[in-house]
Structure formats: structure tokens, C-alpha cells
Tab-separated table of C-alpha atoms in Angstrom:
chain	number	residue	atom	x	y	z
A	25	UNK	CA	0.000	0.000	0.000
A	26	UNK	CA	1.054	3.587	-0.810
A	27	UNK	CA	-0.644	6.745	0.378
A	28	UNK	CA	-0.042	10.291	-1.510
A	29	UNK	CA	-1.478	13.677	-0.396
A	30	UNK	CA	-3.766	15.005	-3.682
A	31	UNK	CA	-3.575	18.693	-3.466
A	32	UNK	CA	-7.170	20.018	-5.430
A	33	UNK	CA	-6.395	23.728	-5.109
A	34	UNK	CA	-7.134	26.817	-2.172
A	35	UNK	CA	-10.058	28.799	-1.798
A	36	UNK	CA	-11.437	31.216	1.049
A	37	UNK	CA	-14.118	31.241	3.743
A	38	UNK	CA	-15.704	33.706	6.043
A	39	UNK	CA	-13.517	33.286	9.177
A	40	UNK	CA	-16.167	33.364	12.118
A	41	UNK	CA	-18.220	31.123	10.085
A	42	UNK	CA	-15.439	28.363	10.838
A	43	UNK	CA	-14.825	29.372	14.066
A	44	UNK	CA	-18.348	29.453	15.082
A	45	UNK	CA	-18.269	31.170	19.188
A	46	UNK	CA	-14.957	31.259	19.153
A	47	UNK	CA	-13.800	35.303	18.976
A	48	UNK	CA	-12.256	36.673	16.257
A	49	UNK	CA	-9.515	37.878	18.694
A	50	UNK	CA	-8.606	34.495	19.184
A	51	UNK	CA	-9.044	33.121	15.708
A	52	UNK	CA	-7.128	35.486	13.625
A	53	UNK	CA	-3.979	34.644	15.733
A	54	UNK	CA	-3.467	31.536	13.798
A	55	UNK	CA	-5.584	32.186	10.704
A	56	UNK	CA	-5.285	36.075	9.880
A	57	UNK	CA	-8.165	37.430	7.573
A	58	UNK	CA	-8.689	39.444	4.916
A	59	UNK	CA	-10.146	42.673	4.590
A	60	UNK	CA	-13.193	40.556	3.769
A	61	UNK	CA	-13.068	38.917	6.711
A	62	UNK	CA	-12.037	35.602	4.798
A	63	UNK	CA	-9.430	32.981	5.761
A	64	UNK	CA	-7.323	30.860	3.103
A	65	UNK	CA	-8.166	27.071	2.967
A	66	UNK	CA	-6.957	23.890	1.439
A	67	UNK	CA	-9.261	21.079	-0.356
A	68	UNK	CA	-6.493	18.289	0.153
A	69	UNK	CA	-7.849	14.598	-0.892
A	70	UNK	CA	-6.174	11.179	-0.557
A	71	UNK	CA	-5.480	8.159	-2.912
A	72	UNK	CA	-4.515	5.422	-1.578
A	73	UNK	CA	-2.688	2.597	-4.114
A	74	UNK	CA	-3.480	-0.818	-3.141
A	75	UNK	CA	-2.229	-4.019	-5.295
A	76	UNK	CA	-5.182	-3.682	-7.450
A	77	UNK	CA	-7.147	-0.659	-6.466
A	78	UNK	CA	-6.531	3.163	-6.389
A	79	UNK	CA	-9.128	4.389	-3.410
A	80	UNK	CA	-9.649	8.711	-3.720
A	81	UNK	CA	-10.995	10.235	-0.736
A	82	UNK	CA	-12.954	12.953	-1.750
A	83	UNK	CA	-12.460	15.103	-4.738
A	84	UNK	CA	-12.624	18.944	-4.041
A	85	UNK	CA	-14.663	21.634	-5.521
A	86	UNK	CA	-14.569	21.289	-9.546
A	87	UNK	CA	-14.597	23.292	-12.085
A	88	UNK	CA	-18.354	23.147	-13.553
A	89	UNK	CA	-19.643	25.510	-11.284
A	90	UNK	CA	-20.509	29.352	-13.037
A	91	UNK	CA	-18.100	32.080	-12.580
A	92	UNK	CA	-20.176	33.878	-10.345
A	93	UNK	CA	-20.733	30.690	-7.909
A	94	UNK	CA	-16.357	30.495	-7.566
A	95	UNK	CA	-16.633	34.347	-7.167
A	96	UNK	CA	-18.191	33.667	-3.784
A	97	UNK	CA	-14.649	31.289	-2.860
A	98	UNK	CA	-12.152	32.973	-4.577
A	99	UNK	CA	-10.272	29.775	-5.602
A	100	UNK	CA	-6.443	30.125	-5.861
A	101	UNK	CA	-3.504	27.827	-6.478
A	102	UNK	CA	-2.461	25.909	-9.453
A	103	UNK	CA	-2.966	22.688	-8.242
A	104	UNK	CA	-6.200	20.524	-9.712
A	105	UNK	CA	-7.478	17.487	-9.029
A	106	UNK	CA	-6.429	16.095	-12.486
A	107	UNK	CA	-3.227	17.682	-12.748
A	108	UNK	CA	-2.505	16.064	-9.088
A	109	UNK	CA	-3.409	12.831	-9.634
A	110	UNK	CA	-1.591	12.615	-13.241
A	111	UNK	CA	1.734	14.074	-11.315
A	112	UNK	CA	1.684	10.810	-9.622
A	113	UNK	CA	1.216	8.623	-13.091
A	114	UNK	CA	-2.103	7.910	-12.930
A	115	UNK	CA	-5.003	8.533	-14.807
A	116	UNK	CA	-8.051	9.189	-13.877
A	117	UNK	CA	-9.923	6.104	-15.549
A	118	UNK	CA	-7.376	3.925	-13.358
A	119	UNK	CA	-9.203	5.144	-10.017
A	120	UNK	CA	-11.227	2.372	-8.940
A	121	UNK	CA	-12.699	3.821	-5.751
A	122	UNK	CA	-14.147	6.867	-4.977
A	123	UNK	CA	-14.822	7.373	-1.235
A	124	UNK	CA	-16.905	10.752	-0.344
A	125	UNK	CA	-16.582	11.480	3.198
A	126	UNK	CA	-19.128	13.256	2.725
A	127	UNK	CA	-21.737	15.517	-0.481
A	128	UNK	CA	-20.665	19.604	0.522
A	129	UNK	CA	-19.499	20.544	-2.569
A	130	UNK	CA	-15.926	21.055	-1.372
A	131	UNK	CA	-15.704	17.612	-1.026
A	132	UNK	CA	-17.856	15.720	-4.216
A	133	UNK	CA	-17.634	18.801	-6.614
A	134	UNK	CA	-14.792	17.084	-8.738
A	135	UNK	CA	-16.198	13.747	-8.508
A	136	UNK	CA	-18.975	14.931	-11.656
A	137	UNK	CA	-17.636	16.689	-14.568
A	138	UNK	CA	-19.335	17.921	-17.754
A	139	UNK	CA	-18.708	15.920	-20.595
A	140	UNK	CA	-16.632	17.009	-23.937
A	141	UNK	CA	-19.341	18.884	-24.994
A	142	UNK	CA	-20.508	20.259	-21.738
A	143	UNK	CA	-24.339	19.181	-22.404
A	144	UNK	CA	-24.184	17.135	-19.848
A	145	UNK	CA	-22.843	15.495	-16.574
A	146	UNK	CA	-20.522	12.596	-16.191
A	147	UNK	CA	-18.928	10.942	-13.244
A	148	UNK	CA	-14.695	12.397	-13.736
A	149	UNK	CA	-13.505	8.665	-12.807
A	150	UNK	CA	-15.642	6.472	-15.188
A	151	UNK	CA	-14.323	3.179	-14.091
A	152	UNK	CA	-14.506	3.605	-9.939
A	153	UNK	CA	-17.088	2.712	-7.794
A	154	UNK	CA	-18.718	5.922	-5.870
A	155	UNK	CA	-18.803	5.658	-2.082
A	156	UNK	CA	-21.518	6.914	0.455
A	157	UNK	CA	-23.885	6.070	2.469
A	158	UNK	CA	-27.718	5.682	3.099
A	159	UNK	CA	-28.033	7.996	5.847
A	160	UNK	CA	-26.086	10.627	4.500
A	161	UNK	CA	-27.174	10.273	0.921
A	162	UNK	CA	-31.123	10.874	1.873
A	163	UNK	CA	-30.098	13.593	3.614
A	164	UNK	CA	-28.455	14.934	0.963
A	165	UNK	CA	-30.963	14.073	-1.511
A	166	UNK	CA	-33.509	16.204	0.810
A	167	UNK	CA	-31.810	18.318	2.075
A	168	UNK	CA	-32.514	20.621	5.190
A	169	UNK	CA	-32.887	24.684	4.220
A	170	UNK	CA	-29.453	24.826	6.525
A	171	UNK	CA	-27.207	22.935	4.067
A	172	UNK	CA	-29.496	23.377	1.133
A	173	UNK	CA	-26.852	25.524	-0.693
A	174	UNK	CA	-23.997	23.214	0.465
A	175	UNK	CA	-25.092	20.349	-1.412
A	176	UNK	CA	-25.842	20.666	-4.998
A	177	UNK	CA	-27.278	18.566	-7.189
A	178	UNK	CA	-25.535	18.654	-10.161
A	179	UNK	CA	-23.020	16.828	-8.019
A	180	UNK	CA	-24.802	14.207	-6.223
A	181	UNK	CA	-27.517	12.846	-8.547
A	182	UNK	CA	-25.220	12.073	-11.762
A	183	UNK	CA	-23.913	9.675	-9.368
A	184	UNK	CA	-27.030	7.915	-8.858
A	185	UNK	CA	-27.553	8.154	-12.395
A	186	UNK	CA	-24.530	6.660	-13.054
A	187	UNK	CA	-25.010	3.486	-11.778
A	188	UNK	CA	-21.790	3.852	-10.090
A	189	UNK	CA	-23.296	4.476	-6.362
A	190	UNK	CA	-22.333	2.128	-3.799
A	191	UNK	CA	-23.270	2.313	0.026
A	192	UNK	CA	-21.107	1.722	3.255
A	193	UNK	CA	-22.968	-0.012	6.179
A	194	UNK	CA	-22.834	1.558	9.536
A	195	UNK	CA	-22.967	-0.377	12.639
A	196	UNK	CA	-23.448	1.562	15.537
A	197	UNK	CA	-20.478	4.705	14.960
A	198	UNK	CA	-18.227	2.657	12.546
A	199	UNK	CA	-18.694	1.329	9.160
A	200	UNK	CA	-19.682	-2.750	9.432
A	201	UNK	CA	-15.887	-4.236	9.015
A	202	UNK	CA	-13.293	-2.808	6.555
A	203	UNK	CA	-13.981	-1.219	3.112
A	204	UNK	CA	-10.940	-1.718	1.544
A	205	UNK	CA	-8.436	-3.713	3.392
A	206	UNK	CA	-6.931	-1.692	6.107
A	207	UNK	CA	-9.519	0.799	6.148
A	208	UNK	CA	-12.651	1.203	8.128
A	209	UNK	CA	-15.089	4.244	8.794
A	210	UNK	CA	-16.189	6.792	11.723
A	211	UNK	CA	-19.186	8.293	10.941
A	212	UNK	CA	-19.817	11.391	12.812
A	213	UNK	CA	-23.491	13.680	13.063
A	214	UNK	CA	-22.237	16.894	14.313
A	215	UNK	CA	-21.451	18.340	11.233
A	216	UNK	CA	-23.238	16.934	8.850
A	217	UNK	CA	-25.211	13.459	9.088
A	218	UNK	CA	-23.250	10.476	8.486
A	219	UNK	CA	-20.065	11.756	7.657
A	220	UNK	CA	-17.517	9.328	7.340
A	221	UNK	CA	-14.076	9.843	9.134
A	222	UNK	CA	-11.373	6.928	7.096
A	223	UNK	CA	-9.109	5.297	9.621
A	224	UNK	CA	-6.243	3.690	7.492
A	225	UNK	CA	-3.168	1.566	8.842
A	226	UNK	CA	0.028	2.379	7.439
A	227	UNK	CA	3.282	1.263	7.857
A	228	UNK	CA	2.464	0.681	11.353
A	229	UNK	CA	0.792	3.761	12.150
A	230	UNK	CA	-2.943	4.798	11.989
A	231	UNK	CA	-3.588	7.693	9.545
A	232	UNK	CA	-6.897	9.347	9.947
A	233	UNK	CA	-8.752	11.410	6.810
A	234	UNK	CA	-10.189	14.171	9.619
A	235	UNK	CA	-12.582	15.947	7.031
A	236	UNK	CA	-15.063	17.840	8.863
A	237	UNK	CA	-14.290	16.604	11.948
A	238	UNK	CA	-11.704	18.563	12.200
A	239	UNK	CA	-10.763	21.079	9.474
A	240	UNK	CA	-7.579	22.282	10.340
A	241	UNK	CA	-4.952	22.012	13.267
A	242	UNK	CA	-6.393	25.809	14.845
A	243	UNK	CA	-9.834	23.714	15.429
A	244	UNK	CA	-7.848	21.213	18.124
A	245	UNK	CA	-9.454	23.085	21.111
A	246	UNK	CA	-12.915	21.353	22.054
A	247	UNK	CA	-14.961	24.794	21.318
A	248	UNK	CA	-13.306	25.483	17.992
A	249	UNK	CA	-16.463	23.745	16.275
A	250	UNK	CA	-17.493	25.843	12.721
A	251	UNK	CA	-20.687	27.472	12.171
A	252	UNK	CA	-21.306	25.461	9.330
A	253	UNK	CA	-21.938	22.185	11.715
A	254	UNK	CA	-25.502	21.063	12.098
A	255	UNK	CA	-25.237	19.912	15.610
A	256	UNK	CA	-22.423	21.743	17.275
A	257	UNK	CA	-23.077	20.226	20.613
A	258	UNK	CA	-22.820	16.888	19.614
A	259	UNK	CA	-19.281	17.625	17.092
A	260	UNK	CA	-17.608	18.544	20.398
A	261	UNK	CA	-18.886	15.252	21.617
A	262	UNK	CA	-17.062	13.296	18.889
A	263	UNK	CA	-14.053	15.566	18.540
A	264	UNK	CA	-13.483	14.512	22.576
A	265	UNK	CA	-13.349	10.571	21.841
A	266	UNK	CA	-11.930	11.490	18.759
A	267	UNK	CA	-9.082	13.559	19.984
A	268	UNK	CA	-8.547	11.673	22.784
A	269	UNK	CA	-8.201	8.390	20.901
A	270	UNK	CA	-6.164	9.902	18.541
A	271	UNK	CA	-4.092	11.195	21.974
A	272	UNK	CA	-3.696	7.927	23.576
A	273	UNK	CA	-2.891	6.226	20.148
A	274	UNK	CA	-0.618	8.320	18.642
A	275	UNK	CA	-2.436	8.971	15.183
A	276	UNK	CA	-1.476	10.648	12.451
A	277	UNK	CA	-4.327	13.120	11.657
A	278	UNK	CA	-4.435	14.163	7.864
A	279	UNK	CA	-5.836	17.796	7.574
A	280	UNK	CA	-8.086	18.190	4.396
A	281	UNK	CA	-8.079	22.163	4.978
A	282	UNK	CA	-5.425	23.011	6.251
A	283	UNK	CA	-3.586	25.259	4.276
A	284	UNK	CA	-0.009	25.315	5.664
A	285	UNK	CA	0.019	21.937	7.458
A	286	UNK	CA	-0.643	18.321	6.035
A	287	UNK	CA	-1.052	16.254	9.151
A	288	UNK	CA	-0.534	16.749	13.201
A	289	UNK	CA	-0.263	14.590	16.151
A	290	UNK	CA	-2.093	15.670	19.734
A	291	UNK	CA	-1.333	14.869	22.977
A	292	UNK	CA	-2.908	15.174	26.870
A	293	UNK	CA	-2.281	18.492	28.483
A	294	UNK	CA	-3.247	20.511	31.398
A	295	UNK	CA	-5.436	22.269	28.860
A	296	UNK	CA	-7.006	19.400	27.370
A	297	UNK	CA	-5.735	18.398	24.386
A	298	UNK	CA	-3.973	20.156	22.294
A	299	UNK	CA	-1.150	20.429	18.963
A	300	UNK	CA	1.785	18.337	19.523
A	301	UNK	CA	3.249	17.989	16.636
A	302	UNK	CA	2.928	19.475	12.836
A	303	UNK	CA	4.386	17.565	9.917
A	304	UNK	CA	4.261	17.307	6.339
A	305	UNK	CA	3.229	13.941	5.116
A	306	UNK	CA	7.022	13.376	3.342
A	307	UNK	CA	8.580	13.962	6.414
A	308	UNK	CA	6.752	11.120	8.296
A	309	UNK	CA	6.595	8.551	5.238
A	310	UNK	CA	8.965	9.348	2.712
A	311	UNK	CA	7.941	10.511	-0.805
């Protein structure tokens, strides 16, 4: 098994709107804003190579979207999701799995592309299996007027359509056994229902795909939760077994928007828990 980091490209969002409660005074120390008030963000995905199988854990924003939807994120960066995946050799017919952690557009939007002649939607990796789940997907499907604008259709139904949608079963707060050897599923409520949190093992190590969970390294503290989150009460429920899990066991959290750091470690303090360590994903695992 290898794992690479997929870099999909930056974009910006309202600062107290992922901070939620927390004061901008405390905020902006680690994530200054603009004069707009917005913060810089990463959509970084995963692929993960087995033997016979190229997993992708989630895909970004896209490029379909109208110029005046990206005007509201102010996408930056030259890094796609095509051009990152091809860097690595591969292309993107050779994906076989496509694992949504969960249907906000930042995370599905490059899963569906318009096809040659842009009359129509196709799934962007026309040989891999699309993975959700039931929960999530009717509640995506009808969605609340909360998220409403968060998940779009043009990126969830062509998957239905496709006949490429496949479902994980949850048991309790996991997935029901492994989904791809090595790899089993979280599923958290607080942000969104059903989201699905990857645990991988790896070279002796657990690597966790944080998503929602936890955005970025500044959201470690317990009331860092965003605004965005559905249930903000019951996020800083999971973040505490969550972080204090990933405490005890020494995992390797994988930051999906981070913009300057790639994965962290935590650790037990008088605080709570807190950043122990910040690392780029080279630097623990080689290139």
C-alpha cells in the first residue's frame, strides 16, 4: 500500500463562520483574515494505491460551477485534481474507488464533470465505484434549508444516475468491518449526518482522513467547532473521543483544509488536548 497527499487547489471562507463562538480575537492569531473577513483554505484529498485498487478520498470543488458561484470562494492555487493525480502517473480512468466522506461541494464537486461537450454530466472517474452512504445520501438528496446551498445537485444525482453508487454499512459509529483492506469508517453527526471519518493503517501507524471533523490544526481546542456544523453540541462530543483516541494512540491526523500543514499529532495536556506535533506527510513517510 502507498498513500499520496492530492492537493485540489485553495479557496477562502468567512472566518467566524469556521470558528463558530470562538472570537475573532482568538481566531485570527493563527488564521489572519482578509479585509473581507475571509481565511485561506486547502481542499487536500487522498489516494490510496493498493495491489489492485486506487481508493480517492474525496475530490474537491470542480470546475463546472458558473463564474459567479467560484466568485463567492475565490479559488487560488495551481494545483487541480487532475493535474494532481496525473503528477503521480495515474489517470483518472485507473481510479477504482471513490470514497466521499461526505456531499458539501468542497468535497464531491470534482467527482462529476461535464462531458466534452458540456451538455451534460458525467462521473470524472468512469471506471470507480462511488462511495456513500444511506443515511447521509437521503439527507443529501432532501436536504434541510441549513445545508441546502452546500449540497448541490448537479453533483450528487449524476452519481445515482450513473449506476456507479455504492453504500457503506454503519454499525453503531463505525462502518460494518473494513472497506478496503486496512480501512474502516467513523461516521460522525455533528457536522453533517453520516459523515464518514477513514481510519487507514500504514506502515504501522494509523492515519486518519479528519474531514469535517476537524478542518484544520487551529480547530484542536474542544470549542473550535465551525458554524457550518448542524449539531455543534454533539461535534464537540465526537471531537473529545476522537481527539482523545487519537491522543492515547498516537495517530497521524491528515488535515483536508489546512492550508499550511498536512497532518498533526495531539497529545494530553493541562489544557485538554492540544497540537503536539505538525508535519508534512514526506517527512513522516517518505515521498
Amino acid at each position: 500500500m502507498r498513500i499520496y497527499p492530492i492537493e485540489t487547489g485553495n479557496f477562502k471562507l468567512d472566518g467566524g463562520a469556521m470558528f463558530g463562538v470562538v472570537p475573532k480575537s482568538l481566531w485570527s492569531r493563527t488564521n489572519p483574515p482578509d479585509a473581507n473577513n475571509m481565511c485561506e483554505w486547502s481542499m487536500r484529498c487522498m489516494l490510496v494505491e493498493y495491489g489492485d485498487k486506487l481508493v480517492l478520498i474525496d475530490t474537491g470543488i470542480g470546475d463546472k460551477q458558473s463564474e459567479k458561484f467560484f466568485s463567492y470562494y475565490y479559488l487560488f492555487g495551481e494545483n487541480t485534481l487532475k493535474s494532481s493525480i496525473e503528477k503521480l502517473g495515474f489517470g483518472l480512468d485507473e481510479i477504482t474507488d471513490v470514497f466521499l466522506t461526505h456531499l458539501h461541494f468542497d468535497h464531491c464537486g470534482g467527482a462529476i464533470q461535464y462531458n466534452r461537450s458540456t451538455q451534460r454530466y458525467e462521473p470524472t472517474f468512469p471506471n470507480a465505484k462511488y462511495w456513500s452512504n444511506e443515511l447521509h445520501w437521503k439527507w443529501a438528496t432532501e436536504p434541510n434549508p441549513r445545508e441546502k446551498a452546500s449540497f448541490l445537485k448537479e453533483n450528487i444525482l449524476p452519481i445515482e444516475e450513473s449506476g456507479q453508487l455504492n453504500f457503506v454499512k454503519r454499525n453503531g459509529d463505525w462502518s460494518d468491518g473494513e472497506i478496503f483492506p486496512g480501512f474502516k469508517a467513523f461516521f460522525a453527526d455533528g457536522h453533517t449526518e453520516s459523515q464518514m471519518i477513514p481510519y487507514i493503517d500504514y506502515k504501522g501507524k494509523t492515519v486518519v482522513f479528519s474531514a469535517d471533523l476537524l478542518p484544520s490544526s487551529s480547530h484542536v481546542p474542544m470549542p473550535y467547532v465551525m458554524g457550518y456544523d448542524v449539531r455543534p453540541l454533539q461535534t464537540m462530543t465526537e471531537k473529545e473521543v476522537f481527539l482523545t483516541a487519537a491522543a492515547e494512540k498516537e495517530h497521524i491526523l491528515f488535515l483536508e483544509h489546512d492550508l499550511a500543514t498536512e497532518c498533526i499529532t495531539v497529545h494530553q495536556t493541562e489544557k485538554g488536548i492540544r497540537l503536539h506535533q505538525s508535519a508534512k506527510w514526506a517527512d513522516i513517510f517518505g515521498g
